Amino acid sequence: AARPRRLDVRDLHAWYGESHVVHGATFHVDRGEIVTLLGRNGAGKTTTMRALAGVVRTRKGSAHLDGHDLLATPPHRVARTGLGYVPEERGIFASLSVAENLLLPPVVRPGGVSLAEIHALFPNLKGRDRTQGTRLSGGEQQMLAIARVLRTGADFILLDEPTEGLAPVIVEEIAHALGALKARGLTILLVEQNIRFALAAADRHYVVEQGRVVDEFDNTTLRTDRARIDAYLGV
Ligand code: ATP
């Protein structure tokens, strides 16, 4: 039988209390792909990720990761399916060092990225073990947040706006690191607003509007058909 898609999301709905925010999102991510969710503020991209990660619990529809039914998986078991979630706010613990932040989440699966590999991916973190998490720059905190999830053995990573507020040179470093992770066989779903980064880092792109996936771009169409994407993003 054919292997299931890495991530297969069909007609996903999600709510905050009574507020219906994701309205039937359908998309997929294949093994080894980097895919973005693009869209305006408030379109429902973050909520889609939270619903997949299991931290928004009021959901309907279907979402499978390697055939595992994510909507039937309790939040404390999601990491064991291989899913790692790096939220927009990064979640670096202020009173812990870089090393302590990195070692905090338990390794739940084989294949976790070693510290040596993390230092090769993110040279800024090298030699910084004893630095307090909050003394890192925004870009370094983002790198630490990604590295922390990689340590656990996650090989399907949800990354929410990793480039938000970062300098262009750091954005390039993060794009480079994601390329290295893809080469290592990881699969990544990104929320992004930065088209340049999306082009540099990803293979395919979905547009989210009012909680639905309304269009899809490959890198060629995203690069050449600026009018079409700008109309969605309101640039
Ligand atoms: P952004 O880039 O601003 O995060 P987004 O596309 O990721 O945009 P969401 O964060 O998913 O959008 O928000 C979708 C809608 O849900 C918005 O209208 C937002 O105000 C609402 N929303 C977000 N978080 C909550 C919450 N905790 N409780 C209630 N409503 C929320």
Short mmCIF file of C-alpha atoms and ligand atoms in Angstrom, two decimals:
data_model
loop_
_atom_site.label_atom_id
_atom_site.label_comp_id
_atom_site.label_asym_id
_atom_site.label_seq_id
_atom_site.Cartn_x
_atom_site.Cartn_y
_atom_site.Cartn_z
CA ALA A 1 0.00 0.00 0.00
CA ALA A 2 1.11 3.58 -0.62
CA ARG A 3 2.55 5.33 2.43
CA PRO A 4 0.13 7.88 3.80
CA ARG A 5 0.89 11.54 3.26
CA ARG A 6 3.05 13.06 5.95
CA LEU A 7 0.29 15.48 6.96
CA ASP A 8 -3.20 15.29 5.54
CA VAL A 9 -5.70 17.90 6.73
CA ARG A 10 -9.28 17.81 5.49
CA ASP A 11 -12.10 20.17 6.26
CA LEU A 12 -10.52 21.26 9.55
CA HIS A 13 -12.59 23.52 11.78
CA ALA A 14 -11.49 25.10 15.07
CA TRP A 15 -13.09 27.31 17.68
CA TYR A 16 -12.11 29.52 20.60
CA GLY A 17 -15.15 29.09 22.79
CA GLU A 18 -18.06 30.14 20.60
CA SER A 19 -15.81 31.88 18.10
CA HIS A 20 -15.47 29.77 14.94
CA VAL A 21 -12.03 30.66 13.51
CA VAL A 22 -10.97 27.84 11.18
CA HIS A 23 -13.71 27.11 8.63
CA GLY A 24 -12.83 23.95 6.73
CA ALA A 25 -9.13 24.13 5.91
CA THR A 26 -7.89 21.40 3.53
CA PHE A 27 -4.21 20.96 2.68
CA HIS A 28 -1.37 18.47 2.85
CA VAL A 29 2.38 18.29 3.34
CA ASP A 30 4.40 15.50 1.77
CA ARG A 31 7.45 13.83 3.25
CA GLY A 32 10.48 16.13 3.18
CA GLU A 33 8.56 19.19 2.02
CA ILE A 34 8.65 22.67 3.47
CA VAL A 35 5.22 24.26 3.04
CA THR A 36 3.95 27.67 4.14
CA LEU A 37 0.59 29.01 5.20
CA LEU A 38 0.43 32.61 4.00
CA GLY A 39 -2.31 35.11 4.75
CA ARG A 40 -3.26 38.31 6.48
CA ASN A 41 -3.28 38.83 10.22
CA GLY A 42 -6.26 37.11 11.73
CA ALA A 43 -6.77 34.71 8.80
CA GLY A 44 -6.55 31.70 11.12
CA LYS A 45 -3.04 30.41 10.38
CA THR A 46 -1.91 30.25 13.99
CA THR A 47 -5.16 28.65 15.07
CA THR A 48 -4.76 26.01 12.37
CA MET A 49 -1.34 25.15 13.81
CA ARG A 50 -2.65 25.12 17.36
CA ALA A 51 -5.45 22.79 16.32
CA LEU A 52 -2.90 20.40 14.76
CA ALA A 53 -0.60 20.61 17.80
CA GLY A 54 -3.54 19.83 20.07
CA VAL A 55 -3.44 23.03 22.09
CA VAL A 56 -6.75 24.21 20.66
CA ARG A 57 -9.09 21.38 21.57
CA THR A 58 -12.40 22.40 20.00
CA ARG A 59 -11.93 20.97 16.53
CA LYS A 60 -13.75 19.10 13.81
CA GLY A 61 -12.77 17.52 10.49
CA SER A 62 -9.71 15.34 10.00
CA ALA A 63 -5.96 15.73 10.40
CA HIS A 64 -3.56 12.79 10.08
CA LEU A 65 0.19 12.72 10.55
CA ASP A 66 1.71 9.54 9.06
CA GLY A 67 -1.72 8.03 9.45
CA HIS A 68 -2.03 9.00 13.15
CA ASP A 69 -5.34 10.69 13.83
CA LEU A 70 -4.20 13.98 15.41
CA LEU A 71 -7.70 15.03 16.43
CA ALA A 72 -8.05 11.84 18.48
CA THR A 73 -4.61 12.21 20.10
CA PRO A 74 -4.48 13.75 23.58
CA PRO A 75 -2.11 16.75 23.73
CA HIS A 76 0.48 14.98 25.88
CA ARG A 77 0.81 12.22 23.27
CA VAL A 78 1.12 14.44 20.18
CA ALA A 79 4.93 14.72 20.46
CA ARG A 80 5.19 10.94 20.15
CA THR A 81 3.68 11.13 16.65
CA GLY A 82 6.76 13.14 15.63
CA LEU A 83 5.09 16.55 15.69
CA GLY A 84 7.08 19.41 17.19
CA TYR A 85 5.51 22.84 17.67
CA VAL A 86 7.43 26.13 17.85
CA PRO A 87 4.87 28.80 18.75
CA GLU A 88 5.09 32.40 17.62
CA GLU A 89 5.99 33.59 21.12
CA ARG A 90 8.89 31.09 21.20
CA GLY A 91 8.55 30.25 24.89
CA ILE A 92 12.18 30.67 25.98
CA PHE A 93 12.36 30.43 29.78
CA ALA A 94 13.84 33.65 31.10
CA SER A 95 15.49 32.25 34.19
CA LEU A 96 17.10 29.26 32.43
CA SER A 97 20.36 29.18 30.51
CA VAL A 98 20.62 28.27 26.84
CA ALA A 99 21.71 24.74 27.79
CA GLU A 100 18.87 24.37 30.29
CA ASN A 101 16.31 25.62 27.78
CA LEU A 102 17.65 23.14 25.22
CA LEU A 103 17.64 20.16 27.56
CA LEU A 104 14.28 20.88 29.17
CA PRO A 105 11.84 18.95 26.95
CA PRO A 106 12.40 15.20 27.15
CA VAL A 107 13.58 13.29 24.11
CA VAL A 108 10.48 11.34 23.10
CA ARG A 109 11.62 9.66 19.90
CA PRO A 110 14.83 8.33 18.42
CA GLY A 111 16.60 10.50 15.87
CA GLY A 112 16.79 13.67 17.92
CA VAL A 113 19.26 16.23 16.60
CA SER A 114 22.45 16.14 18.69
CA LEU A 115 23.96 19.21 20.36
CA ALA A 116 26.88 19.09 17.92
CA GLU A 117 24.43 19.17 15.00
CA ILE A 118 22.49 22.00 16.63
CA HIS A 119 25.68 24.03 16.93
CA ALA A 120 26.46 23.35 13.27
CA LEU A 121 22.94 24.45 12.28
CA PHE A 122 22.91 27.52 14.52
CA PRO A 123 26.50 28.70 15.12
CA ASN A 124 25.13 31.64 17.16
CA LEU A 125 24.20 29.19 19.92
CA LYS A 126 27.67 27.66 20.10
CA GLY A 127 29.60 28.55 23.24
CA ARG A 128 26.49 30.17 24.74
CA ASP A 129 25.43 27.30 27.02
CA ARG A 130 25.53 29.40 30.18
CA THR A 131 23.96 32.52 28.69
CA GLN A 132 20.52 33.26 30.10
CA GLY A 133 17.79 32.68 27.52
CA THR A 134 16.51 36.22 27.57
CA ARG A 135 19.98 37.68 26.99
CA LEU A 136 19.87 36.27 23.47
CA SER A 137 18.75 38.43 20.56
CA GLY A 138 15.30 37.78 19.08
CA GLY A 139 16.88 35.79 16.26
CA GLU A 140 18.94 33.70 18.67
CA GLN A 141 15.85 33.02 20.77
CA GLN A 142 14.08 31.82 17.63
CA MET A 143 17.04 29.54 16.86
CA LEU A 144 16.95 28.21 20.42
CA ALA A 145 13.21 27.56 20.19
CA ILE A 146 13.68 25.56 16.97
CA ALA A 147 16.72 23.73 18.36
CA ARG A 148 14.82 22.73 21.50
CA VAL A 149 12.12 21.02 19.46
CA LEU A 150 14.70 19.30 17.22
CA ARG A 151 16.35 17.76 20.29
CA THR A 152 13.17 15.90 21.22
CA GLY A 153 13.22 13.77 18.08
CA ALA A 154 10.38 15.61 16.35
CA ASP A 155 10.67 15.29 12.58
CA PHE A 156 7.54 17.17 11.54
CA ILE A 157 7.90 20.75 12.70
CA LEU A 158 5.20 23.42 12.96
CA LEU A 159 6.91 26.81 12.92
CA ASP A 160 4.81 29.91 13.54
CA GLU A 161 6.27 33.09 11.99
CA PRO A 162 9.90 32.38 12.77
CA THR A 163 11.11 35.55 11.05
CA GLU A 164 8.79 38.03 12.74
CA GLY A 165 10.74 41.12 13.81
CA LEU A 166 14.14 39.72 12.80
CA ALA A 167 16.92 41.42 10.84
CA PRO A 168 17.39 40.28 7.21
CA VAL A 169 20.75 38.63 7.92
CA ILE A 170 19.19 36.49 10.68
CA VAL A 171 16.24 35.66 8.42
CA GLU A 172 18.76 34.32 5.88
CA GLU A 173 20.46 32.21 8.53
CA ILE A 174 17.14 30.69 9.52
CA ALA A 175 16.24 29.96 5.88
CA HIS A 176 19.61 28.24 5.51
CA ALA A 177 19.05 26.15 8.65
CA LEU A 178 15.61 25.04 7.42
CA GLY A 179 17.23 23.95 4.15
CA ALA A 180 19.71 21.85 6.14
CA LEU A 181 16.85 20.28 8.12
CA LYS A 182 15.03 19.43 4.91
CA ALA A 183 18.21 17.80 3.59
CA ARG A 184 18.24 15.76 6.81
CA GLY A 185 14.75 14.49 5.93
CA LEU A 186 12.59 16.68 8.17
CA THR A 187 9.22 18.03 7.09
CA ILE A 188 8.17 21.56 8.02
CA LEU A 189 4.93 23.55 7.98
CA LEU A 190 5.52 27.29 8.38
CA VAL A 191 3.25 30.23 9.03
CA GLU A 192 4.75 33.25 7.26
CA GLN A 193 4.06 36.79 6.17
CA ASN A 194 7.50 37.39 4.65
CA ILE A 195 7.31 36.39 0.97
CA ARG A 196 11.07 36.61 0.44
CA PHE A 197 11.64 34.18 3.29
CA ALA A 198 8.85 31.91 2.08
CA LEU A 199 10.51 31.76 -1.36
CA ALA A 200 13.95 31.13 0.11
CA ALA A 201 12.86 28.49 2.58
CA ALA A 202 9.85 26.62 1.21
CA ASP A 203 8.68 24.43 -1.66
CA ARG A 204 4.96 25.21 -1.77
CA HIS A 205 2.60 27.77 -0.31
CA TYR A 206 -1.05 27.86 0.68
CA VAL A 207 -3.06 31.03 1.15
CA VAL A 208 -5.37 31.10 4.18
CA GLU A 209 -8.31 33.50 4.23
CA GLN A 210 -11.07 33.49 6.83
CA GLY A 211 -10.03 30.09 8.09
CA ARG A 212 -9.99 28.36 4.71
CA VAL A 213 -7.27 27.48 2.22
CA VAL A 214 -8.25 29.53 -0.83
CA ASP A 215 -5.24 29.22 -3.15
CA GLU A 216 -1.92 27.47 -3.65
CA PHE A 217 1.38 28.62 -5.17
CA ASP A 218 4.58 26.88 -6.13
CA ASN A 219 7.81 28.89 -5.97
CA THR A 220 7.66 29.84 -9.64
CA THR A 221 4.14 31.27 -9.45
CA LEU A 222 4.88 32.95 -6.12
CA ARG A 223 7.92 34.63 -7.65
CA THR A 224 6.32 35.67 -10.93
CA ASP A 225 2.66 36.29 -10.11
CA ARG A 226 3.11 39.04 -7.54
CA ALA A 227 -0.24 40.65 -8.31
CA ARG A 228 -2.07 37.46 -7.35
CA ILE A 229 -0.33 37.03 -4.00
CA ASP A 230 -0.33 40.76 -3.19
CA ALA A 231 -4.11 40.81 -3.65
CA TYR A 232 -4.42 38.20 -0.88
CA LEU A 233 -1.93 39.82 1.46
CA GLY A 234 -3.17 43.34 0.82
CA VAL A 235 0.33 44.61 0.05
P1 ATP B 1 -1.69 36.36 13.09
O1 ATP B 1 -0.61 36.49 12.08
O2 ATP B 1 -2.22 37.65 13.58
O3 ATP B 1 -1.39 35.38 14.20
P2 ATP B 1 -3.39 34.32 12.05
O4 ATP B 1 -3.74 34.12 10.62
O5 ATP B 1 -2.40 33.41 12.63
O6 ATP B 1 -2.91 35.80 12.25
P3 ATP B 1 -5.07 33.61 14.23
O7 ATP B 1 -4.06 34.03 15.24
O8 ATP B 1 -5.27 32.17 13.99
O9 ATP B 1 -4.73 34.29 12.83
O10 ATP B 1 -6.43 34.31 14.59
C1 ATP B 1 -7.63 34.06 13.89
C2 ATP B 1 -8.78 34.76 14.59
O11 ATP B 1 -8.97 34.19 15.89
C3 ATP B 1 -8.58 36.24 14.81
O12 ATP B 1 -9.80 36.88 14.55
C4 ATP B 1 -8.21 36.34 16.26
O13 ATP B 1 -8.62 37.56 16.79
C5 ATP B 1 -8.97 35.19 16.88
N1 ATP B 1 -8.25 34.66 18.06
C6 ATP B 1 -6.95 34.35 18.15
N2 ATP B 1 -6.63 33.87 19.36
C7 ATP B 1 -7.79 33.87 20.08
C8 ATP B 1 -8.14 33.47 21.41
N3 ATP B 1 -7.22 32.96 22.25
N4 ATP B 1 -9.43 33.64 21.78
C9 ATP B 1 -10.35 34.12 20.93
N5 ATP B 1 -10.10 34.50 19.67
C10 ATP B 1 -8.83 34.38 19.24
#
